[in-house]
Short mmCIF file of C-alpha atoms and ligand atoms in Angstrom, two decimals:
data_model
loop_
_atom_site.label_atom_id
_atom_site.label_comp_id
_atom_site.label_asym_id
_atom_site.label_seq_id
_atom_site.Cartn_x
_atom_site.Cartn_y
_atom_site.Cartn_z
CA MET A 114 -76.66 23.84 -9.40
CA GLN A 115 -73.10 23.43 -10.52
CA THR A 116 -70.95 26.10 -9.04
CA ASP A 117 -67.45 24.83 -9.94
CA ALA A 118 -67.70 25.95 -13.59
CA THR A 119 -66.08 29.27 -14.51
CA ILE A 120 -68.70 31.61 -16.00
CA ILE A 121 -68.43 34.58 -18.38
CA ALA A 122 -70.90 37.35 -19.30
CA GLN A 123 -70.90 40.88 -20.65
CA CYS A 124 -71.84 43.16 -17.79
CA THR A 125 -72.30 46.45 -19.68
CA PRO A 126 -75.36 46.70 -21.97
CA SER A 127 -74.77 45.79 -25.63
CA GLY A 128 -75.07 48.76 -27.97
CA SER A 129 -73.20 51.99 -28.42
CA GLY A 130 -70.52 53.29 -26.04
CA ALA A 131 -66.76 53.27 -26.19
CA ILE A 132 -65.92 50.35 -23.97
CA ALA A 133 -67.55 47.18 -22.58
CA LEU A 134 -66.94 45.09 -19.46
CA LEU A 135 -66.77 41.28 -19.54
CA ARG A 136 -66.54 39.41 -16.20
CA LEU A 137 -65.38 35.86 -15.55
CA SER A 138 -65.85 34.21 -12.19
CA GLY A 139 -64.85 30.78 -10.99
CA ALA A 140 -61.87 28.83 -9.60
CA ASP A 141 -60.21 28.77 -13.11
CA ALA A 142 -61.08 32.29 -14.11
CA ILE A 143 -57.53 33.59 -13.96
CA ILE A 144 -55.81 30.64 -15.69
CA ILE A 145 -58.50 30.61 -18.36
CA VAL A 146 -57.87 34.19 -19.32
CA ASP A 147 -54.07 33.55 -19.34
CA ARG A 148 -54.70 30.98 -22.10
CA PHE A 149 -55.87 33.73 -24.51
CA SER A 150 -54.20 36.85 -23.37
CA LYS A 151 -50.74 38.44 -23.38
CA LEU A 152 -49.41 40.90 -20.86
CA THR A 153 -46.35 43.04 -21.36
CA GLN A 154 -43.00 41.24 -20.98
CA GLY A 155 -44.51 37.82 -21.04
CA GLN A 156 -46.10 38.03 -17.68
CA THR A 157 -49.23 36.04 -16.64
CA LEU A 158 -52.22 37.17 -14.81
CA LYS A 159 -51.76 34.26 -12.34
CA ALA A 160 -48.54 35.82 -11.17
CA GLN A 161 -50.28 39.16 -10.35
CA ALA A 162 -51.43 40.31 -6.94
CA SER A 163 -55.07 40.46 -6.20
CA HIS A 164 -57.10 43.64 -7.05
CA THR A 165 -54.56 44.90 -9.57
CA VAL A 166 -55.13 46.25 -13.06
CA HIS A 167 -53.08 45.24 -16.09
CA TYR A 168 -52.82 46.27 -19.71
CA GLY A 169 -52.69 43.49 -22.30
CA GLN A 170 -53.95 41.92 -25.49
CA ILE A 171 -56.49 39.28 -26.34
CA ILE A 172 -54.95 36.66 -28.67
CA ASP A 173 -57.01 34.33 -30.79
CA GLN A 174 -56.31 30.72 -31.87
CA ASP A 175 -54.42 32.00 -34.94
CA LYS A 176 -52.21 34.20 -32.67
CA GLN A 177 -53.90 37.31 -33.99
CA VAL A 178 -54.48 40.26 -31.66
CA VAL A 179 -58.30 40.65 -31.14
CA ASP A 180 -58.15 43.73 -29.00
CA GLN A 181 -56.10 45.76 -26.56
CA VAL A 182 -57.75 45.58 -23.11
CA MET A 183 -57.42 46.16 -19.40
CA PHE A 184 -57.57 43.21 -16.99
CA ILE A 185 -58.64 43.47 -13.40
CA VAL A 186 -57.55 40.48 -11.30
CA MET A 187 -59.40 39.68 -8.16
CA ILE A 188 -58.46 36.59 -6.14
CA ALA A 189 -61.01 34.71 -3.90
CA PRO A 190 -62.47 35.21 -1.41
CA LYS A 191 -62.47 39.01 -1.42
CA THR A 192 -64.57 39.38 -4.54
CA PHE A 193 -68.20 39.96 -5.30
CA THR A 194 -68.86 36.28 -5.95
CA GLY A 195 -66.36 34.93 -3.42
CA GLU A 196 -64.62 33.28 -6.33
CA ASN A 197 -61.63 34.23 -8.46
CA VAL A 198 -62.71 37.02 -10.78
CA VAL A 199 -61.23 38.59 -13.89
CA GLU A 200 -62.87 41.70 -15.44
CA ILE A 201 -61.89 42.58 -18.97
CA THR A 202 -62.52 46.05 -20.33
CA CYS A 203 -62.45 45.84 -24.06
CA HIS A 204 -63.54 48.11 -26.91
CA ASN A 205 -67.30 47.98 -27.38
CA ASN A 206 -67.63 46.27 -30.65
CA PRO A 207 -69.96 43.26 -30.90
CA PHE A 208 -67.41 41.27 -32.97
CA ILE A 209 -64.71 41.79 -30.39
CA ILE A 210 -67.03 40.94 -27.54
CA GLU A 211 -68.26 37.82 -29.27
CA LYS A 212 -64.68 36.78 -30.02
CA ILE A 213 -63.49 37.19 -26.48
CA ILE A 214 -66.47 35.32 -25.04
CA GLY A 215 -65.92 32.61 -27.65
CA LEU A 216 -62.25 32.35 -26.69
CA ALA A 217 -63.09 32.08 -22.96
CA ILE A 218 -65.63 29.32 -23.76
CA PHE A 219 -63.13 27.56 -25.96
CA HIS A 220 -60.61 27.58 -23.10
CA GLY A 221 -62.99 26.21 -20.39
CA ALA A 222 -65.52 28.82 -19.33
CA ARG A 223 -69.31 28.73 -20.07
CA LEU A 224 -71.84 31.53 -20.45
CA ALA A 225 -73.37 32.81 -17.15
CA HIS A 226 -77.11 32.48 -16.65
CA LYS A 227 -79.22 35.47 -15.61
CA GLY A 228 -78.24 36.60 -12.13
CA GLU A 229 -75.70 33.88 -11.75
CA PHE A 230 -72.95 36.20 -10.36
CA ALA A 231 -75.27 37.40 -7.66
CA GLN A 232 -76.42 33.86 -7.07
CA ARG A 233 -72.83 32.71 -6.43
CA SER A 234 -72.36 35.72 -4.21
CA PHE A 235 -75.33 34.52 -2.17
CA LEU A 236 -74.25 30.85 -2.15
CA ASN A 237 -70.72 31.93 -0.94
CA ASN A 238 -72.33 33.91 1.90
CA LYS A 239 -71.00 37.27 0.51
CA ILE A 240 -74.60 38.68 0.50
CA ASP A 241 -78.03 37.48 1.70
CA LEU A 242 -81.08 37.22 -0.42
CA VAL A 243 -82.55 40.63 0.31
CA GLN A 244 -79.13 42.16 -0.49
CA ALA A 245 -79.05 40.31 -3.85
CA GLU A 246 -82.59 41.59 -4.54
CA ALA A 247 -81.42 45.06 -3.57
CA ILE A 248 -78.72 44.87 -6.21
CA ASN A 249 -81.43 44.08 -8.80
CA SER A 250 -83.65 46.95 -7.68
CA LEU A 251 -80.63 49.28 -7.68
CA ILE A 252 -79.98 48.50 -11.27
CA HIS A 253 -83.63 49.12 -12.17
CA ALA A 254 -84.27 52.08 -9.88
CA HIS A 255 -86.25 54.76 -11.77
CA THR A 256 -85.99 57.37 -9.11
CA GLU A 257 -83.30 58.80 -6.80
CA GLN A 258 -85.33 57.70 -3.77
CA ALA A 259 -85.56 54.11 -4.99
CA MET A 260 -81.85 54.16 -5.57
CA GLN A 261 -81.20 55.39 -2.02
CA LYS A 262 -83.46 52.75 -0.52
CA SER A 263 -81.84 49.99 -2.60
CA LEU A 264 -78.47 51.14 -1.44
CA SER A 265 -79.40 51.21 2.16
CA GLN A 266 -80.92 47.65 1.75
CA LEU A 267 -77.71 46.59 0.21
CA LYS A 268 -75.97 47.71 3.37
CA GLY A 269 -78.34 45.54 5.39
CA SER A 270 -81.27 47.69 6.43
CA LEU A 271 -84.00 45.07 5.79
CA THR A 272 -81.69 42.25 7.02
CA ASN A 273 -81.17 44.10 10.36
CA TRP A 274 -84.86 44.85 10.61
CA SER A 275 -85.81 41.13 9.99
CA GLN A 276 -83.21 40.08 12.60
CA GLN A 277 -85.02 42.15 15.21
CA ILE A 278 -88.29 40.43 14.38
CA GLU A 279 -86.43 37.14 14.55
CA GLN A 280 -85.14 37.94 17.99
CA SER A 281 -88.57 38.82 19.25
CA LEU A 282 -89.86 35.48 17.95
CA TYR A 283 -87.05 33.63 19.64
CA LYS A 284 -87.90 35.46 22.88
CA CYS A 285 -91.47 34.27 22.55
CA LEU A 286 -90.24 30.73 21.95
CA ALA A 287 -88.08 30.94 25.13
CA LEU A 288 -91.09 32.25 27.14
CA SER A 289 -93.38 29.62 25.68
CA GLU A 290 -90.84 26.81 26.56
CA ALA A 291 -90.43 28.18 30.02
CA SER A 292 -94.27 28.33 30.54
CA PHE A 293 -94.40 24.69 29.49
CA GLU A 294 -91.45 23.67 31.64
CA PHE A 295 -92.80 25.44 34.86
CA ILE A 296 -96.41 24.52 34.24
CA ASP A 297 -96.71 23.02 37.81
CA GLU A 298 -95.40 26.16 39.40
CA GLU A 299 -98.07 28.04 37.50
CA MET A 300 -95.59 30.26 35.79
CA ASP A 301 -97.44 31.68 32.83
CA PHE A 302 -95.57 33.98 30.39
CA GLY A 303 -98.62 34.24 28.07
CA PRO A 304 -99.05 37.98 28.60
CA GLN A 305 -95.45 38.65 27.77
CA ILE A 306 -95.70 36.57 24.64
CA ARG A 307 -98.81 38.52 23.65
CA THR A 308 -97.07 41.88 24.02
CA GLU A 309 -93.99 40.72 22.05
CA LEU A 310 -96.13 39.31 19.31
CA GLU A 311 -98.27 42.34 19.08
CA GLN A 312 -95.11 44.40 18.58
CA VAL A 313 -93.99 42.15 15.84
CA ILE A 314 -97.31 42.46 14.10
CA THR A 315 -97.25 46.24 14.47
CA GLN A 316 -93.64 46.34 13.02
CA ILE A 317 -94.69 44.22 10.04
CA LYS A 318 -97.89 46.27 9.40
CA LEU A 319 -95.88 49.46 9.39
CA ALA A 320 -93.47 47.99 6.80
CA GLN A 321 -96.38 46.75 4.70
CA GLN A 322 -98.22 50.05 4.86
CA SER A 323 -95.33 51.75 3.02
CA TYR A 324 -95.34 48.97 0.40
CA GLY A 325 -97.87 50.87 -1.83
CA ILE A 326 -95.81 54.05 -1.54
CA GLN A 327 -92.73 52.09 -2.28
CA GLN A 328 -94.16 50.88 -5.55
CA GLN A 329 -94.61 54.60 -6.46
CA ILE A 330 -91.04 55.26 -5.42
CA LYS A 331 -89.80 52.41 -7.47
CA ASP A 332 -91.91 52.77 -10.57
CA GLY A 333 -92.72 56.47 -10.49
CA VAL A 334 -95.81 58.35 -9.68
CA ARG A 335 -98.80 57.75 -11.97
CA ILE A 336 -100.80 60.89 -12.85
CA ALA A 337 -104.05 60.50 -14.79
CA ILE A 338 -105.69 63.40 -16.65
CA ILE A 339 -109.43 62.89 -16.50
CA GLY A 340 -112.31 65.04 -17.61
CA THR A 341 -115.07 65.64 -20.16
CA VAL A 342 -114.57 65.32 -23.92
CA ASN A 343 -112.96 68.40 -25.39
CA ALA A 344 -111.92 69.88 -22.02
CA GLY A 345 -108.39 70.02 -23.33
CA LYS A 346 -106.94 66.95 -21.61
CA SER A 347 -104.66 66.06 -24.54
CA ALA A 348 -103.58 69.67 -24.87
CA LEU A 349 -102.71 69.65 -21.14
CA PHE A 350 -100.91 66.28 -21.47
CA ASN A 351 -98.75 67.79 -24.30
CA ALA A 352 -98.17 71.00 -22.49
CA LEU A 353 -96.97 69.20 -19.37
CA LEU A 354 -94.74 66.87 -21.37
CA LYS A 355 -93.54 69.87 -23.41
CA ARG A 356 -94.03 67.90 -26.60
CA GLU A 357 -96.79 67.00 -29.03
CA ARG A 358 -97.47 63.43 -27.91
CA ALA A 359 -101.28 63.18 -28.05
CA ILE A 360 -103.51 64.45 -30.87
CA VAL A 361 -105.46 67.51 -30.13
CA THR A 362 -108.59 68.30 -32.15
CA PRO A 363 -111.91 70.09 -31.77
CA ILE A 364 -113.54 66.78 -32.59
CA ALA A 365 -115.04 65.27 -29.48
CA GLY A 366 -113.75 61.81 -28.74
CA THR A 367 -110.43 62.22 -30.44
CA THR A 368 -108.59 60.32 -27.65
CA ARG A 369 -110.24 56.95 -27.62
CA ASP A 370 -107.69 55.10 -25.60
CA SER A 371 -105.29 56.03 -22.80
CA ILE A 372 -101.90 57.24 -23.86
CA GLU A 373 -99.04 57.40 -21.36
CA ALA A 374 -95.64 59.00 -21.31
CA GLY A 375 -92.86 59.24 -18.74
CA ILE A 376 -91.00 62.33 -17.68
CA TYR A 377 -88.23 63.05 -15.21
CA THR A 378 -88.62 66.15 -13.16
CA ASN A 379 -87.08 67.35 -9.88
CA GLN A 380 -85.59 63.86 -9.30
CA HIS A 381 -89.09 62.30 -9.68
CA TYR A 382 -90.13 59.90 -12.39
CA LEU A 383 -93.73 60.63 -13.40
CA THR A 384 -95.97 58.74 -15.74
CA LEU A 385 -98.59 61.02 -17.30
CA VAL A 386 -101.67 59.41 -18.67
CA ASP A 387 -104.09 61.00 -21.11
CA THR A 388 -107.48 59.44 -21.17
CA ALA A 389 -110.57 59.40 -23.30
CA GLY A 390 -113.26 61.97 -22.24
CA LEU A 391 -116.02 61.26 -19.74
CA ARG A 392 -119.36 61.31 -21.53
CA GLN A 393 -122.16 58.94 -22.18
CA THR A 394 -121.98 57.75 -25.73
CA ASP A 395 -123.34 55.04 -28.02
CA ASP A 396 -120.05 54.58 -29.74
CA TYR A 397 -118.87 51.29 -28.52
CA VAL A 398 -115.02 52.04 -28.86
CA GLU A 399 -115.51 55.33 -27.06
CA GLN A 400 -117.50 53.59 -24.38
CA ILE A 401 -114.55 51.29 -23.68
CA GLY A 402 -112.33 54.34 -23.56
CA ILE A 403 -114.48 55.86 -20.80
CA GLU A 404 -114.34 52.65 -18.79
CA ARG A 405 -110.58 52.87 -19.24
CA SER A 406 -110.64 56.35 -17.88
CA MET A 407 -112.45 55.16 -14.72
CA ALA A 408 -109.90 52.39 -14.42
CA GLU A 409 -107.06 54.86 -14.84
CA ALA A 410 -108.58 57.04 -12.16
CA HIS A 411 -108.56 54.15 -9.85
CA GLN A 412 -105.02 53.06 -10.63
CA ALA A 413 -103.51 56.59 -10.58
CA ASP A 414 -101.58 58.05 -7.64
CA LEU A 415 -102.77 61.56 -8.64
CA ILE A 416 -105.67 62.68 -10.77
CA LEU A 417 -105.82 65.93 -12.68
CA LEU A 418 -109.59 66.34 -13.00
CA VAL A 419 -110.04 68.79 -15.82
CA PHE A 420 -112.98 71.09 -16.50
CA ASP A 421 -113.60 73.22 -19.58
CA THR A 422 -114.25 76.69 -18.19
CA SER A 423 -115.45 78.12 -21.45
CA ARG A 424 -118.82 76.34 -21.11
CA MET A 425 -121.33 75.08 -18.55
CA VAL A 426 -121.30 71.36 -17.60
CA THR A 427 -124.37 69.35 -18.24
CA PRO A 428 -126.03 67.61 -15.31
CA ALA A 429 -124.92 64.26 -16.65
CA GLU A 430 -121.31 65.36 -16.82
CA LEU A 431 -121.50 66.90 -13.31
CA ALA A 432 -122.82 63.54 -12.02
CA ILE A 433 -119.63 61.72 -13.35
CA TYR A 434 -117.42 64.42 -11.97
CA GLN A 435 -119.05 64.09 -8.52
CA GLU A 436 -118.72 60.37 -8.63
CA ILE A 437 -114.98 60.65 -9.28
CA MET A 438 -114.62 63.36 -6.68
CA THR A 439 -116.30 61.31 -3.91
CA LYS A 440 -114.28 58.18 -4.75
CA TYR A 441 -110.87 59.68 -5.13
CA GLN A 442 -111.06 63.10 -3.32
CA ASP A 443 -107.60 62.66 -1.67
CA LYS A 444 -105.72 62.27 -4.90
CA ILE A 445 -107.43 64.83 -7.04
CA ILE A 446 -106.05 68.17 -8.19
CA LEU A 447 -108.88 70.31 -9.84
CA VAL A 448 -108.01 72.01 -13.12
CA GLY A 449 -110.07 74.52 -15.05
CA ASN A 450 -108.71 74.69 -18.58
CA LYS A 451 -109.24 77.27 -21.35
CA CYS A 452 -109.03 80.27 -18.93
CA ASP A 453 -107.87 82.34 -21.88
CA GLN A 454 -111.58 82.36 -22.94
CA ILE A 455 -114.55 83.98 -21.15
CA ILE A 456 -115.37 81.85 -18.10
CA LYS A 457 -118.86 80.41 -18.31
CA LEU A 458 -118.37 77.42 -15.98
CA GLU A 459 -120.31 77.37 -12.80
CA LEU A 460 -119.71 74.63 -10.26
CA PRO A 461 -121.07 73.54 -6.86
CA ASP A 462 -118.81 74.39 -3.80
CA GLN A 463 -117.41 70.98 -3.79
CA PHE A 464 -115.21 72.06 -6.80
CA LYS A 465 -114.21 75.50 -5.65
CA ASN A 466 -110.41 75.05 -5.59
CA LEU A 467 -110.14 75.06 -9.32
CA ASN A 468 -106.56 75.80 -10.65
CA LEU A 469 -107.06 77.87 -13.73
CA VAL A 470 -104.84 77.20 -16.71
CA SER A 471 -104.75 77.47 -20.42
CA ALA A 472 -103.08 74.45 -21.90
CA GLN A 473 -103.14 76.17 -25.24
CA GLY A 474 -101.83 79.59 -24.09
CA LEU A 475 -99.50 77.87 -21.65
CA ASN A 476 -100.88 79.92 -18.77
CA GLY A 477 -100.84 78.76 -15.23
CA LEU A 478 -98.86 75.67 -16.03
CA THR A 479 -95.84 76.46 -13.76
CA GLU A 480 -98.18 76.87 -10.87
CA LEU A 481 -99.93 73.61 -11.65
CA GLU A 482 -96.55 71.73 -12.02
CA ALA A 483 -95.47 73.20 -8.60
CA LEU A 484 -98.69 72.02 -6.99
CA VAL A 485 -98.34 68.52 -8.51
CA LEU A 486 -94.71 68.28 -7.26
CA GLY A 487 -95.83 69.40 -3.79
CA ARG A 488 -98.40 66.62 -3.73
CA ILE A 489 -95.89 64.05 -4.85
CA LYS A 490 -93.49 65.10 -2.21
CA GLN A 491 -96.22 64.78 0.38
CA LEU A 492 -97.16 61.34 -0.99
CA LEU A 493 -93.53 60.02 -0.84
CA GLU A 494 -92.57 61.57 2.46
CA THR A 495 -95.06 59.48 4.35
CA ASP A 496 -92.76 56.59 3.76
CA SER A 497 -90.12 56.42 6.56
CA SER A 498 -89.00 52.89 5.92
CA PRO A 499 -85.38 52.61 4.86
CA PHE A 500 -85.88 49.72 2.61
CA LEU A 501 -87.98 48.69 -0.40
CA LEU A 502 -90.07 45.56 -0.25
CA ASN A 503 -90.72 43.42 -3.25
CA GLN A 504 -93.71 41.09 -3.66
CA ARG A 505 -91.88 38.14 -2.42
CA GLN A 506 -90.75 39.79 0.76
CA PHE A 507 -94.20 41.34 1.24
CA ASN A 508 -95.80 37.88 1.00
CA ILE A 509 -93.41 36.34 3.52
CA LEU A 510 -94.12 39.10 6.00
CA SER A 511 -97.86 38.64 5.46
CA THR A 512 -97.60 35.02 6.31
CA VAL A 513 -95.51 35.76 9.36
CA ALA A 514 -97.99 38.34 10.58
CA SER A 515 -101.11 36.23 10.04
CA ASN A 516 -99.41 33.25 11.86
CA CYS A 517 -98.48 35.51 14.80
CA GLN A 518 -102.11 36.65 14.87
CA GLN A 519 -103.16 32.96 15.10
CA ILE A 520 -100.89 32.43 18.10
CA LEU A 521 -102.54 35.42 19.82
CA THR A 522 -105.84 33.62 19.66
CA MET A 523 -104.13 30.50 21.15
CA ILE A 524 -102.84 32.36 24.18
CA THR A 525 -106.20 32.78 25.89
CA ASN A 526 -106.20 29.09 26.55
CA PRO A 527 -102.58 28.20 26.12
CA GLU A 528 -101.07 24.86 25.11
CA TYR A 529 -97.46 25.89 25.13
CA GLU A 530 -96.14 22.80 23.37
CA LEU A 531 -98.30 23.67 20.42
CA ILE A 532 -97.44 27.42 20.59
CA SER A 533 -93.71 26.52 20.59
CA LEU A 534 -94.19 24.31 17.49
CA HIS A 535 -96.13 27.08 15.76
CA LEU A 536 -93.40 29.67 16.65
CA ASN A 537 -90.74 27.40 15.17
CA GLU A 538 -92.76 27.28 11.93
CA ILE A 539 -92.97 31.03 11.85
CA LEU A 540 -89.26 31.34 12.34
CA GLN A 541 -88.68 29.00 9.48
CA ILE A 542 -90.97 31.04 7.24
CA LEU A 543 -89.14 34.31 8.25
CA SER A 544 -85.80 32.85 7.45
CA ALA A 545 -86.79 32.45 3.80
CA LEU A 546 -86.70 36.29 3.67
CA THR A 547 -82.82 36.50 3.83
CA GLY A 548 -82.56 33.06 2.20
CA GLN A 549 -81.34 31.04 5.17
CA SER A 550 -84.15 28.57 4.30
CA ILE A 551 -85.22 28.56 0.80
CA THR A 552 -85.43 25.74 -1.76
CA GLU A 553 -83.07 25.54 -4.69
CA GLN A 554 -86.12 25.97 -6.95
CA GLY A 555 -87.08 29.12 -5.12
CA LEU A 556 -83.56 30.51 -5.49
CA GLU A 557 -83.51 29.91 -9.29
CA THR A 558 -86.81 31.71 -9.70
CA ILE A 559 -85.50 34.72 -7.81
CA PHE A 560 -82.15 34.93 -9.58
CA ARG A 561 -83.55 34.35 -13.11
CA GLU A 562 -85.33 37.71 -12.67
CA PHE A 563 -81.88 39.42 -12.85
CA CYS A 564 -80.21 40.45 -16.04
CA VAL A 565 -77.24 38.54 -17.49
CA GLY A 566 -73.94 39.85 -16.20
CA LYS A 567 -75.23 40.40 -12.63
N1 GDP B 725 -109.08 78.34 -26.07
C1 GDP B 725 -108.51 77.26 -25.60
N2 GDP B 725 -108.77 76.09 -26.34
C2 GDP B 725 -108.17 74.94 -25.93
C3 GDP B 725 -107.29 74.93 -24.78
N3 GDP B 725 -106.91 73.64 -24.64
C4 GDP B 725 -107.47 72.89 -25.62
N4 GDP B 725 -108.21 73.73 -26.41
C5 GDP B 725 -108.98 73.30 -27.55
O1 GDP B 725 -110.04 72.44 -27.15
C6 GDP B 725 -110.15 71.36 -28.13
C7 GDP B 725 -110.06 70.01 -27.48
O2 GDP B 725 -108.79 69.83 -27.00
P1 GDP B 725 -108.27 68.35 -26.68
O3 GDP B 725 -106.93 68.54 -25.96
O4 GDP B 725 -108.25 67.46 -27.83
O5 GDP B 725 -109.34 67.93 -25.60
P2 GDP B 725 -109.58 66.52 -24.96
O6 GDP B 725 -110.71 65.88 -25.64
O7 GDP B 725 -109.93 66.85 -23.56
O8 GDP B 725 -108.33 65.69 -25.07
C8 GDP B 725 -109.19 71.64 -29.24
O9 GDP B 725 -109.74 72.31 -30.27
C9 GDP B 725 -108.12 72.47 -28.52
O10 GDP B 725 -107.44 73.34 -29.46
C10 GDP B 725 -107.09 76.15 -24.10
O11 GDP B 725 -106.31 76.25 -23.13
N5 GDP B 725 -107.71 77.26 -24.54
MG1 MG B 726 -107.94 63.98 -26.01
#
């Protein structure tokens, strides 16, 4: 990849807002901006000290003023990319922005690729790969918790953690070499290698266990509303969202497909999913809807299992409820809807903790919400890891763990030359985590996931 070019991109999203930020990075960033700008009293940006802010104008090829802007000059290497950087804060008008970018390109810059600023930062050793990825997850964090974890990762929490794993592996390597070296003296460090590797595996397992919870922290908690047709699921969905999102009618089978909507509440991002009702039907479309309900139940982090308390359940319905209950007991909150009417529902003991609500009369909803939030808190609190893992990082750790496991099987009848070779391979795999060893192709793939201007 060519890194000597000076690049430019708009860092703020296009659209409404008073001001926009454009960023240039590269050896010539400052002199390029000098070619199409004017500071007060004929000064140049090149003559300014690093990390200073200046008022000035953007001047086009016809010597016309395009905009009045602020320039921030930052001289390498103490910048995000490690290169010379100029940031231009201009008025947020697409014509102005296009013109400034056009002028920068005319005077020698080129448009930045997605994630190219972060990529340069990585290539100039300003940040490692997990920190670059943390920036991306920070930008896209849906919840406060995800934001906190991304910030801590940016400060190096995952990097430090992986360095400890690396140190343990180096220790194993040293022990393996020593065992090979002193084979005649019958020095065997096998047991020590075993203990060390078992610890590495445990550490990785712990990090991986929280991966599922971390996805919830990142993307928000998914809550599926499941129950028989006409139980009032759509009414409950609307009542919890506090708006009329789903259609509510007395006609059975109104909701034929799942509908979802997101809400922020108490610093949590929740996705509520309204599903088609559970009942055996000949209607082909409705049947698909029911299969989707089951799939939603499986995928959800929490299930609101809704009963209609104004009537009895049929044995067939009860059988489906029981199936869901046995499969997903831990993530179910039982809801008895229509409590404003005479209660005719009778249920086996298994379902005795029914939370009575009236979606229509808006009764019992505050209590239900509190219950849901309590469960979410419980769910998320089990994650003690300070960092977020993404799929790439998760996969690398899986490979490291399974390779360590393989060495454990070799230790019973050790051939230390082979074990050392294998340990070196594992260290190589692990170093791809922070990007010490990663192909250029691999890097491109990672940074192209970023947005332009980052
Ligand atoms: N009395 C009473 N009727 C309700 C309540 N919630 C929903 N309903 C009615 O039950 C019927 C079915 O509601 P709907 O939300 O479409 O059920 P769904 O099939 O489970 O989505 C509609 O006629 C609603 O007006 C409630 O809390 N009390
Ligand atoms: Mg419905």
